[in-house]
CSV table of C-alpha atoms in Angstrom, one decimal:
chain,number,residue,atom,x,y,z
A,1,UNK,CA,189.6,401.8,-82.4
A,2,UNK,CA,190.0,400.1,-79.4
A,3,UNK,CA,188.9,396.5,-79.3
A,4,UNK,CA,189.2,393.3,-77.4
A,5,UNK,CA,187.6,390.3,-76.0
A,6,UNK,CA,185.6,389.4,-73.2
A,7,UNK,CA,184.7,386.3,-71.4
A,8,UNK,CA,182.9,384.5,-68.7
A,9,UNK,CA,181.7,381.0,-67.0
A,10,UNK,CA,178.5,381.8,-68.7
A,11,UNK,CA,176.9,384.4,-70.8
A,12,UNK,CA,173.2,385.6,-71.2
A,13,UNK,CA,172.0,386.4,-75.0
A,14,UNK,CA,168.9,387.2,-74.4
A,15,UNK,CA,167.2,383.4,-75.0
A,16,UNK,CA,169.7,381.1,-73.4
A,17,UNK,CA,173.0,380.8,-71.0
A,18,UNK,CA,175.9,380.3,-73.1
A,19,UNK,CA,179.2,378.5,-71.8
A,20,UNK,CA,182.5,378.6,-74.0
A,21,UNK,CA,181.6,382.1,-75.9
A,22,UNK,CA,183.1,385.4,-75.5
A,23,UNK,CA,182.0,389.3,-76.4
A,24,UNK,CA,184.2,390.9,-78.9
A,25,UNK,CA,184.1,394.7,-77.5
A,26,UNK,CA,184.9,397.8,-79.9
A,27,UNK,CA,184.9,401.3,-78.4
A,28,UNK,CA,182.9,400.2,-75.3
A,29,UNK,CA,180.0,398.6,-77.6
A,30,UNK,CA,179.5,394.6,-78.2
A,31,UNK,CA,179.7,393.7,-81.9
A,32,UNK,CA,180.4,389.8,-82.1
A,33,UNK,CA,179.4,386.9,-79.7
A,34,UNK,CA,181.9,384.0,-80.8
A,35,UNK,CA,184.6,381.6,-80.0
A,36,UNK,CA,186.7,382.6,-76.9
A,37,UNK,CA,190.1,383.7,-78.2
A,38,UNK,CA,193.5,383.0,-76.0
A,39,UNK,CA,193.8,386.5,-75.4
A,40,UNK,CA,190.3,387.1,-73.9
A,41,UNK,CA,189.7,389.2,-70.7
A,42,UNK,CA,188.0,386.6,-68.2
A,43,UNK,CA,185.7,387.3,-65.4
A,44,UNK,CA,184.2,384.7,-63.1
A,45,UNK,CA,180.0,384.7,-62.9
A,46,UNK,CA,177.5,385.9,-65.5
A,47,UNK,CA,177.6,388.4,-68.2
A,48,UNK,CA,173.9,389.7,-69.2
A,49,UNK,CA,172.1,392.6,-70.6
A,50,UNK,CA,170.8,394.7,-67.9
A,51,UNK,CA,167.3,393.9,-66.1
A,52,UNK,CA,164.1,395.8,-68.3
A,53,UNK,CA,161.3,397.2,-65.8
A,54,UNK,CA,157.7,398.0,-67.1
A,55,UNK,CA,156.5,399.4,-64.0
A,56,UNK,CA,158.6,401.8,-62.0
A,57,UNK,CA,156.6,404.3,-60.0
A,58,UNK,CA,159.8,406.0,-58.5
A,59,UNK,CA,163.3,405.9,-57.4
A,60,UNK,CA,166.2,407.8,-55.9
A,61,UNK,CA,163.6,409.8,-53.2
A,62,UNK,CA,161.7,410.9,-56.6
A,63,UNK,CA,157.8,409.8,-57.7
A,64,UNK,CA,156.7,410.5,-61.1
A,65,UNK,CA,153.5,411.6,-59.8
A,66,UNK,CA,154.9,414.2,-57.9
A,67,UNK,CA,158.1,415.3,-60.3
A,68,UNK,CA,156.4,414.5,-63.5
A,69,UNK,CA,159.7,415.9,-65.6
A,70,UNK,CA,162.4,415.0,-68.0
A,71,UNK,CA,164.4,415.3,-65.1
A,72,UNK,CA,162.8,413.4,-62.3
A,73,UNK,CA,162.6,410.6,-65.0
A,74,UNK,CA,166.4,410.5,-65.7
A,75,UNK,CA,166.6,410.6,-61.7
A,76,UNK,CA,164.1,407.4,-61.4
A,77,UNK,CA,166.0,405.8,-64.1
A,78,UNK,CA,169.5,406.7,-62.4
A,79,UNK,CA,168.6,405.2,-59.1
A,80,UNK,CA,167.6,401.8,-60.6
A,81,UNK,CA,170.2,401.4,-62.8
A,82,UNK,CA,172.7,401.5,-59.8
A,83,UNK,CA,170.8,397.9,-58.9
A,84,UNK,CA,171.0,396.6,-62.7
A,85,UNK,CA,168.0,397.7,-64.0
A,86,UNK,CA,168.9,399.5,-67.2
A,87,UNK,CA,165.7,400.2,-69.0
A,88,UNK,CA,162.6,401.5,-66.8
A,89,UNK,CA,159.2,402.6,-67.9
A,90,UNK,CA,158.0,405.2,-65.7
A,91,UNK,CA,154.7,404.8,-64.4
A,92,UNK,CA,152.3,407.6,-63.8
A,93,UNK,CA,149.5,406.2,-61.5
A,94,UNK,CA,146.1,407.7,-60.9
A,95,UNK,CA,145.9,411.6,-60.7
A,96,UNK,CA,144.9,414.9,-62.1
A,97,UNK,CA,144.5,414.8,-65.7
A,98,UNK,CA,147.5,417.5,-65.8
A,99,UNK,CA,149.5,415.4,-64.2
A,100,UNK,CA,149.3,412.8,-67.2
A,101,UNK,CA,149.9,415.6,-69.8
A,102,UNK,CA,153.0,416.5,-67.6
A,103,UNK,CA,154.3,412.8,-67.6
A,104,UNK,CA,153.7,412.5,-71.4
A,105,UNK,CA,155.1,415.5,-72.1
A,106,UNK,CA,158.6,414.3,-70.3
A,107,UNK,CA,158.4,411.4,-72.0
A,108,UNK,CA,158.4,413.0,-75.3
A,109,UNK,CA,161.4,414.8,-74.4
A,110,UNK,CA,163.1,411.9,-72.9
A,111,UNK,CA,162.7,409.5,-75.3
A,112,UNK,CA,166.4,409.8,-76.5
A,113,UNK,CA,167.6,409.3,-72.8
A,114,UNK,CA,169.1,406.7,-71.8
A,115,UNK,CA,167.6,403.9,-69.9
A,116,UNK,CA,163.6,405.7,-70.6
A,117,UNK,CA,161.7,403.3,-72.7
A,118,UNK,CA,158.6,405.0,-72.5
A,119,UNK,CA,155.4,405.8,-70.1
A,120,UNK,CA,153.2,403.6,-68.4
A,121,UNK,CA,149.9,405.2,-67.7
A,122,UNK,CA,148.3,402.9,-64.9
A,123,UNK,CA,145.0,404.7,-63.9
A,124,UNK,CA,142.9,406.4,-63.6
A,125,UNK,CA,140.8,404.3,-66.1
A,126,UNK,CA,139.9,401.4,-63.3
A,127,UNK,CA,137.4,400.1,-61.0
A,128,UNK,CA,137.1,401.9,-57.5
A,129,UNK,CA,136.6,398.5,-56.0
A,130,UNK,CA,140.2,397.4,-57.1
A,131,UNK,CA,141.8,400.6,-56.4
A,132,UNK,CA,144.3,399.6,-54.2
A,133,UNK,CA,146.5,402.8,-53.3
A,134,UNK,CA,145.1,405.3,-56.2
A,135,UNK,CA,142.8,408.1,-55.2
A,136,UNK,CA,139.6,407.3,-55.9
A,137,UNK,CA,138.7,410.8,-56.4
A,138,UNK,CA,140.5,410.9,-59.7
A,139,UNK,CA,139.3,407.9,-61.3
A,140,UNK,CA,137.0,408.4,-64.1
A,141,UNK,CA,136.4,406.1,-67.3
A,142,UNK,CA,138.3,406.4,-70.3
A,143,UNK,CA,137.9,409.4,-72.0
A,144,UNK,CA,138.9,411.6,-75.1
A,145,UNK,CA,141.5,413.4,-73.1
A,146,UNK,CA,143.6,410.0,-72.4
A,147,UNK,CA,142.8,409.3,-76.0
A,148,UNK,CA,144.3,412.0,-77.0
A,149,UNK,CA,147.5,411.9,-74.6
A,150,UNK,CA,148.2,408.6,-76.0
A,151,UNK,CA,147.9,409.4,-79.9
A,152,UNK,CA,150.1,412.7,-78.9
A,153,UNK,CA,152.6,410.2,-77.3
A,154,UNK,CA,152.4,407.3,-80.3
A,155,UNK,CA,152.8,410.2,-82.8
A,156,UNK,CA,156.3,410.9,-80.8
A,157,UNK,CA,157.0,407.5,-81.3
A,158,UNK,CA,157.1,406.8,-77.8
A,159,UNK,CA,156.2,403.1,-76.4
A,160,UNK,CA,152.8,403.1,-74.2
A,161,UNK,CA,151.5,401.0,-71.7
A,162,UNK,CA,148.3,401.8,-70.3
A,163,UNK,CA,146.7,400.2,-67.3
A,164,UNK,CA,142.9,400.1,-67.5
A,165,UNK,CA,140.1,398.1,-66.2
A,166,UNK,CA,137.7,396.7,-69.0
A,167,UNK,CA,134.9,397.7,-66.8
A,168,UNK,CA,136.0,401.4,-67.2
A,169,UNK,CA,136.6,401.6,-71.1
A,170,UNK,CA,134.4,400.4,-74.2
A,171,UNK,CA,135.6,397.6,-76.2
A,172,UNK,CA,135.8,400.3,-79.3
A,173,UNK,CA,138.2,402.5,-77.5
A,174,UNK,CA,140.3,399.5,-76.3
A,175,UNK,CA,140.8,398.5,-80.0
A,176,UNK,CA,141.3,402.0,-80.7
A,177,UNK,CA,144.3,402.1,-78.1
A,178,UNK,CA,145.3,398.9,-79.8
A,179,UNK,CA,145.6,400.4,-83.3
A,180,UNK,CA,147.4,403.2,-82.0
A,181,UNK,CA,150.4,400.9,-81.0
A,182,UNK,CA,149.8,401.2,-77.2
A,183,UNK,CA,150.4,398.2,-75.0
A,184,UNK,CA,147.0,397.4,-73.2
A,185,UNK,CA,147.0,396.0,-69.9
A,186,UNK,CA,144.2,394.9,-67.6
A,187,UNK,CA,144.5,395.6,-63.9
A,188,UNK,CA,143.2,397.2,-60.9
A,189,UNK,CA,139.7,395.3,-62.0
A,190,UNK,CA,136.8,393.7,-60.8
A,191,UNK,CA,136.2,392.4,-64.3
A,192,UNK,CA,134.5,388.8,-65.0
A,193,UNK,CA,136.2,386.4,-67.0
A,194,UNK,CA,133.8,387.0,-70.0
A,195,UNK,CA,134.9,390.5,-69.9
A,196,UNK,CA,138.2,390.0,-69.9
A,197,UNK,CA,138.0,387.7,-72.8
A,198,UNK,CA,136.2,390.5,-74.4
A,199,UNK,CA,139.0,393.1,-73.8
A,200,UNK,CA,141.5,390.7,-74.9
A,201,UNK,CA,139.6,390.2,-78.4
A,202,UNK,CA,139.0,393.7,-78.8
A,203,UNK,CA,143.2,394.6,-78.4
A,204,UNK,CA,144.3,393.8,-74.7
A,205,UNK,CA,147.7,392.1,-74.7
A,206,UNK,CA,149.2,392.2,-71.1
A,207,UNK,CA,148.1,392.1,-67.6
A,208,UNK,CA,149.5,394.5,-64.6
A,209,UNK,CA,150.7,392.8,-61.5
A,210,UNK,CA,149.0,389.5,-62.1
A,211,UNK,CA,146.8,388.5,-58.8
A,212,UNK,CA,147.0,392.2,-57.2
A,213,UNK,CA,144.7,394.8,-58.0
A,214,UNK,CA,141.9,392.4,-59.5
A,215,UNK,CA,139.1,389.9,-59.4
A,216,UNK,CA,140.5,386.5,-58.1
A,217,UNK,CA,139.7,382.9,-58.9
A,218,UNK,CA,136.9,381.3,-57.7
A,219,UNK,CA,135.1,377.9,-57.8
A,220,UNK,CA,132.7,378.8,-60.3
A,221,UNK,CA,134.3,382.3,-61.5
A,222,UNK,CA,137.6,382.5,-62.8
A,223,UNK,CA,137.2,386.2,-62.0
A,224,UNK,CA,140.6,388.7,-64.3
A,225,UNK,CA,143.1,386.3,-62.6
A,226,UNK,CA,141.8,383.1,-64.1
A,227,UNK,CA,141.1,384.5,-67.3
A,228,UNK,CA,144.4,386.1,-67.5
A,229,UNK,CA,146.2,382.9,-66.4
A,230,UNK,CA,144.4,380.9,-68.9
A,231,UNK,CA,145.3,383.6,-72.1
A,232,UNK,CA,148.0,383.6,-74.3
A,233,UNK,CA,148.7,387.2,-73.4
A,234,UNK,CA,151.9,388.9,-71.3
A,235,UNK,CA,151.4,389.3,-67.2
A,236,UNK,CA,153.7,391.6,-65.2
A,237,UNK,CA,153.9,390.3,-61.4
A,238,UNK,CA,155.9,391.2,-58.5
A,239,UNK,CA,158.2,388.7,-56.8
A,240,UNK,CA,159.1,390.8,-53.4
A,241,UNK,CA,157.7,388.3,-50.9
A,242,UNK,CA,154.7,390.5,-49.7
A,243,UNK,CA,152.6,391.2,-53.0
A,244,UNK,CA,151.9,387.7,-54.3
A,245,UNK,CA,152.5,384.3,-52.2
A,246,UNK,CA,155.4,382.3,-53.9
A,247,UNK,CA,153.0,379.5,-54.4
A,248,UNK,CA,150.9,381.3,-56.5
A,249,UNK,CA,153.9,382.6,-58.6
A,250,UNK,CA,154.6,378.6,-59.0
A,251,UNK,CA,150.9,378.6,-59.7
A,252,UNK,CA,151.3,381.1,-62.5
A,253,UNK,CA,154.6,379.9,-64.0
A,254,UNK,CA,153.2,376.4,-64.8
A,255,UNK,CA,149.5,377.4,-65.7
A,256,UNK,CA,150.1,379.6,-68.8
A,257,UNK,CA,149.2,377.9,-72.1
A,258,UNK,CA,152.6,379.1,-73.4
A,259,UNK,CA,155.6,379.8,-72.5
A,260,UNK,CA,157.8,383.1,-71.8
A,261,UNK,CA,154.4,385.3,-71.1
A,262,UNK,CA,155.1,386.3,-67.4
A,263,UNK,CA,157.7,388.8,-66.8
A,264,UNK,CA,159.0,390.4,-63.5
A,265,UNK,CA,158.1,393.8,-62.4
A,266,UNK,CA,159.5,395.7,-59.7
A,267,UNK,CA,156.5,398.5,-58.7
A,268,UNK,CA,158.8,400.3,-57.4
A,269,UNK,CA,158.2,403.6,-55.3
A,270,UNK,CA,160.9,406.4,-54.7
A,271,UNK,CA,162.6,404.5,-51.6
A,272,UNK,CA,165.0,402.0,-54.2
A,273,UNK,CA,168.0,404.1,-53.9
A,274,UNK,CA,166.2,407.0,-51.7
A,275,UNK,CA,164.5,407.7,-48.3
A,276,UNK,CA,162.4,405.0,-46.4
A,277,UNK,CA,159.8,407.5,-46.5
A,278,UNK,CA,157.2,409.8,-48.8
A,279,UNK,CA,154.3,411.4,-49.7
A,280,UNK,CA,151.4,409.8,-52.4
A,281,UNK,CA,148.2,412.0,-52.9
A,282,UNK,CA,149.5,414.1,-49.8
A,283,UNK,CA,149.5,411.4,-47.3
A,284,UNK,CA,152.8,409.8,-45.4
A,285,UNK,CA,153.6,406.1,-46.7
A,286,UNK,CA,156.7,404.3,-44.8
A,287,UNK,CA,158.8,401.5,-45.5
A,288,UNK,CA,157.7,398.6,-42.7
A,289,UNK,CA,159.4,395.0,-42.5
A,290,UNK,CA,160.1,395.6,-46.2
A,291,UNK,CA,156.4,396.8,-47.4
A,292,UNK,CA,155.5,400.2,-47.7
A,293,UNK,CA,152.4,401.4,-45.7
A,294,UNK,CA,150.1,403.9,-46.8
A,295,UNK,CA,147.4,405.6,-44.0
A,296,UNK,CA,145.0,403.0,-44.6
A,297,UNK,CA,147.5,400.1,-43.6
A,298,UNK,CA,147.2,398.9,-47.0
A,299,UNK,CA,150.6,398.4,-49.6
A,300,UNK,CA,151.5,401.3,-51.6
A,301,UNK,CA,153.8,399.9,-54.3
A,302,UNK,CA,156.6,398.3,-53.6
A,303,UNK,CA,160.1,398.3,-52.2
A,304,UNK,CA,162.5,396.0,-54.4
A,305,UNK,CA,164.6,395.9,-57.6
A,306,UNK,CA,164.6,393.6,-60.4
A,307,UNK,CA,167.5,392.5,-58.8
A,308,UNK,CA,166.0,391.4,-55.9
A,309,UNK,CA,163.2,389.8,-57.5
A,310,UNK,CA,165.5,387.6,-59.9
A,311,UNK,CA,167.3,386.4,-57.0
A,312,UNK,CA,164.1,385.2,-55.3
A,313,UNK,CA,162.7,383.2,-58.5
A,314,UNK,CA,166.1,381.6,-58.4
A,315,UNK,CA,166.8,381.3,-54.4
A,316,UNK,CA,163.4,380.8,-53.4
A,317,UNK,CA,160.7,379.7,-56.0
A,318,UNK,CA,163.5,376.8,-57.8
A,319,UNK,CA,163.6,378.9,-61.4
A,320,UNK,CA,166.7,378.1,-63.5
A,321,UNK,CA,168.6,381.2,-63.8
A,322,UNK,CA,168.1,381.4,-67.6
A,323,UNK,CA,164.0,381.6,-66.9
A,324,UNK,CA,164.8,383.8,-64.6
A,325,UNK,CA,166.4,386.1,-66.6
A,326,UNK,CA,164.0,385.8,-69.3
A,327,UNK,CA,161.5,386.9,-66.9
A,328,UNK,CA,163.4,390.1,-66.0
A,329,UNK,CA,165.0,391.1,-69.5
A,330,UNK,CA,163.5,389.1,-72.5
A,331,UNK,CA,159.7,388.8,-72.0
A,332,UNK,CA,159.3,392.5,-71.1
A,333,UNK,CA,161.2,393.5,-73.6
A,334,UNK,CA,159.1,391.2,-76.2
A,335,UNK,CA,156.1,392.6,-74.3
A,336,UNK,CA,156.4,396.5,-75.7
A,337,UNK,CA,158.3,395.2,-78.8
A,338,UNK,CA,161.3,396.2,-77.8
A,339,UNK,CA,163.6,393.1,-78.6
A,340,UNK,CA,167.0,395.0,-78.8
A,341,UNK,CA,166.6,395.5,-75.3
A,342,UNK,CA,167.3,391.9,-74.5
A,343,UNK,CA,170.5,391.5,-76.9
A,344,UNK,CA,174.0,392.2,-76.0
A,345,UNK,CA,175.2,393.1,-79.8
A,346,UNK,CA,175.3,396.9,-80.0
A,347,UNK,CA,175.3,397.5,-76.5
A,348,UNK,CA,177.4,399.6,-74.2
A,349,UNK,CA,179.4,397.5,-71.7
A,350,UNK,CA,177.7,399.8,-68.9
A,351,UNK,CA,174.0,398.0,-70.0
A,352,UNK,CA,175.8,394.9,-69.5
A,353,UNK,CA,175.5,393.1,-66.2
A,354,UNK,CA,178.0,390.9,-63.9
A,355,UNK,CA,176.6,388.5,-62.0
A,356,UNK,CA,178.1,386.3,-59.1
A,357,UNK,CA,176.6,382.9,-59.3
A,358,UNK,CA,173.7,383.7,-56.9
A,359,UNK,CA,172.4,386.3,-59.0
A,360,UNK,CA,174.0,389.0,-57.0
A,361,UNK,CA,174.7,392.1,-59.3
A,362,UNK,CA,178.6,392.7,-58.9
A,363,UNK,CA,178.2,395.6,-61.3
A,364,UNK,CA,178.4,396.3,-65.2
A,365,UNK,CA,181.0,395.7,-67.2
A,366,UNK,CA,182.4,398.8,-67.8
A,367,UNK,CA,183.0,398.6,-63.9
A,368,UNK,CA,185.0,395.6,-64.6
A,369,UNK,CA,187.2,395.7,-67.6
A,370,UNK,CA,189.1,398.6,-69.2
A,371,UNK,CA,190.8,396.5,-71.8
A,372,UNK,CA,192.8,393.6,-73.0
A,373,UNK,CA,195.0,393.6,-69.8
A,374,UNK,CA,192.4,393.4,-67.0
A,375,UNK,CA,192.9,391.0,-64.7
A,376,UNK,CA,189.8,388.7,-63.5
A,377,UNK,CA,187.3,391.3,-62.2
A,378,UNK,CA,185.8,389.0,-59.5
A,379,UNK,CA,189.2,387.8,-57.3
């Protein structure tokens, strides 16, 4: 058995940034966190589990809606792995029911594939007035066909997140989805705060891209955004400098009633690691000054990675490194009840990132070391 120890200035263990510890590696797998032995391989910077992203529409030139296959998912995951995201939840947005069927088939086939952690179904059971870039022609109330797809995925033990609007689904069906083990997430909704609170009581446990595509807070109407901020449910948020004003992110971080309920998502499209344009519903979308613009001039997903989001959280919003890492790793892992995605023990070296002091991804640990004789890989 090949084994050695590796240490860095700091190591994030999924909860805290630690110093004065090392990782024991046996045959390329982390088996122990312990005191630093004298012969440990030393590198500068930080070691951490790779990033987790629960809302990934595409990457590497592939959009899941247009390529709802196992190979399409693999290409998307590979594109994001290049930027430090080692676990993605491929996301299928509002479309013809057959597209969801194919995406579900792909998720079942890919459930043992590295980097694929389930399927996010975003629509079509949403509010037309908050559809964003989703095609209104396919929007419909939650029906038995989707319920059967979710049931089929859960029978195969595939983690599922389903984004819906409370006004498009009965409370009984929300409860039924939660009972199946799906993570029911509120999004693309014009619901009142009272509707949101009723949906949470029925089984909603998350909110999708907080502030975007949801009824906003007002003086005498908290809306979806206000109800989510006041609730203990999880909520994803996009931190690309375009989707949400940085001050609103700071407000959300201060305003949640319990810690570690806000997590980072990319909402990335096929341009991450791919060409700067693509077609969505047969219409062109192009990258312009860091924003993806559709034919209506609106935002059409995001062109950002989790790594870039983490850097913005630290460098622009002033979060400490530990909190930013929890938002990109620990909290999303807990939101889908997959805590091992935030752990170091049992992880392969290519699932562990090497970060610079400014949170830039320098690579994974497999790229940095090959055994106990390796010199400082950061130099």
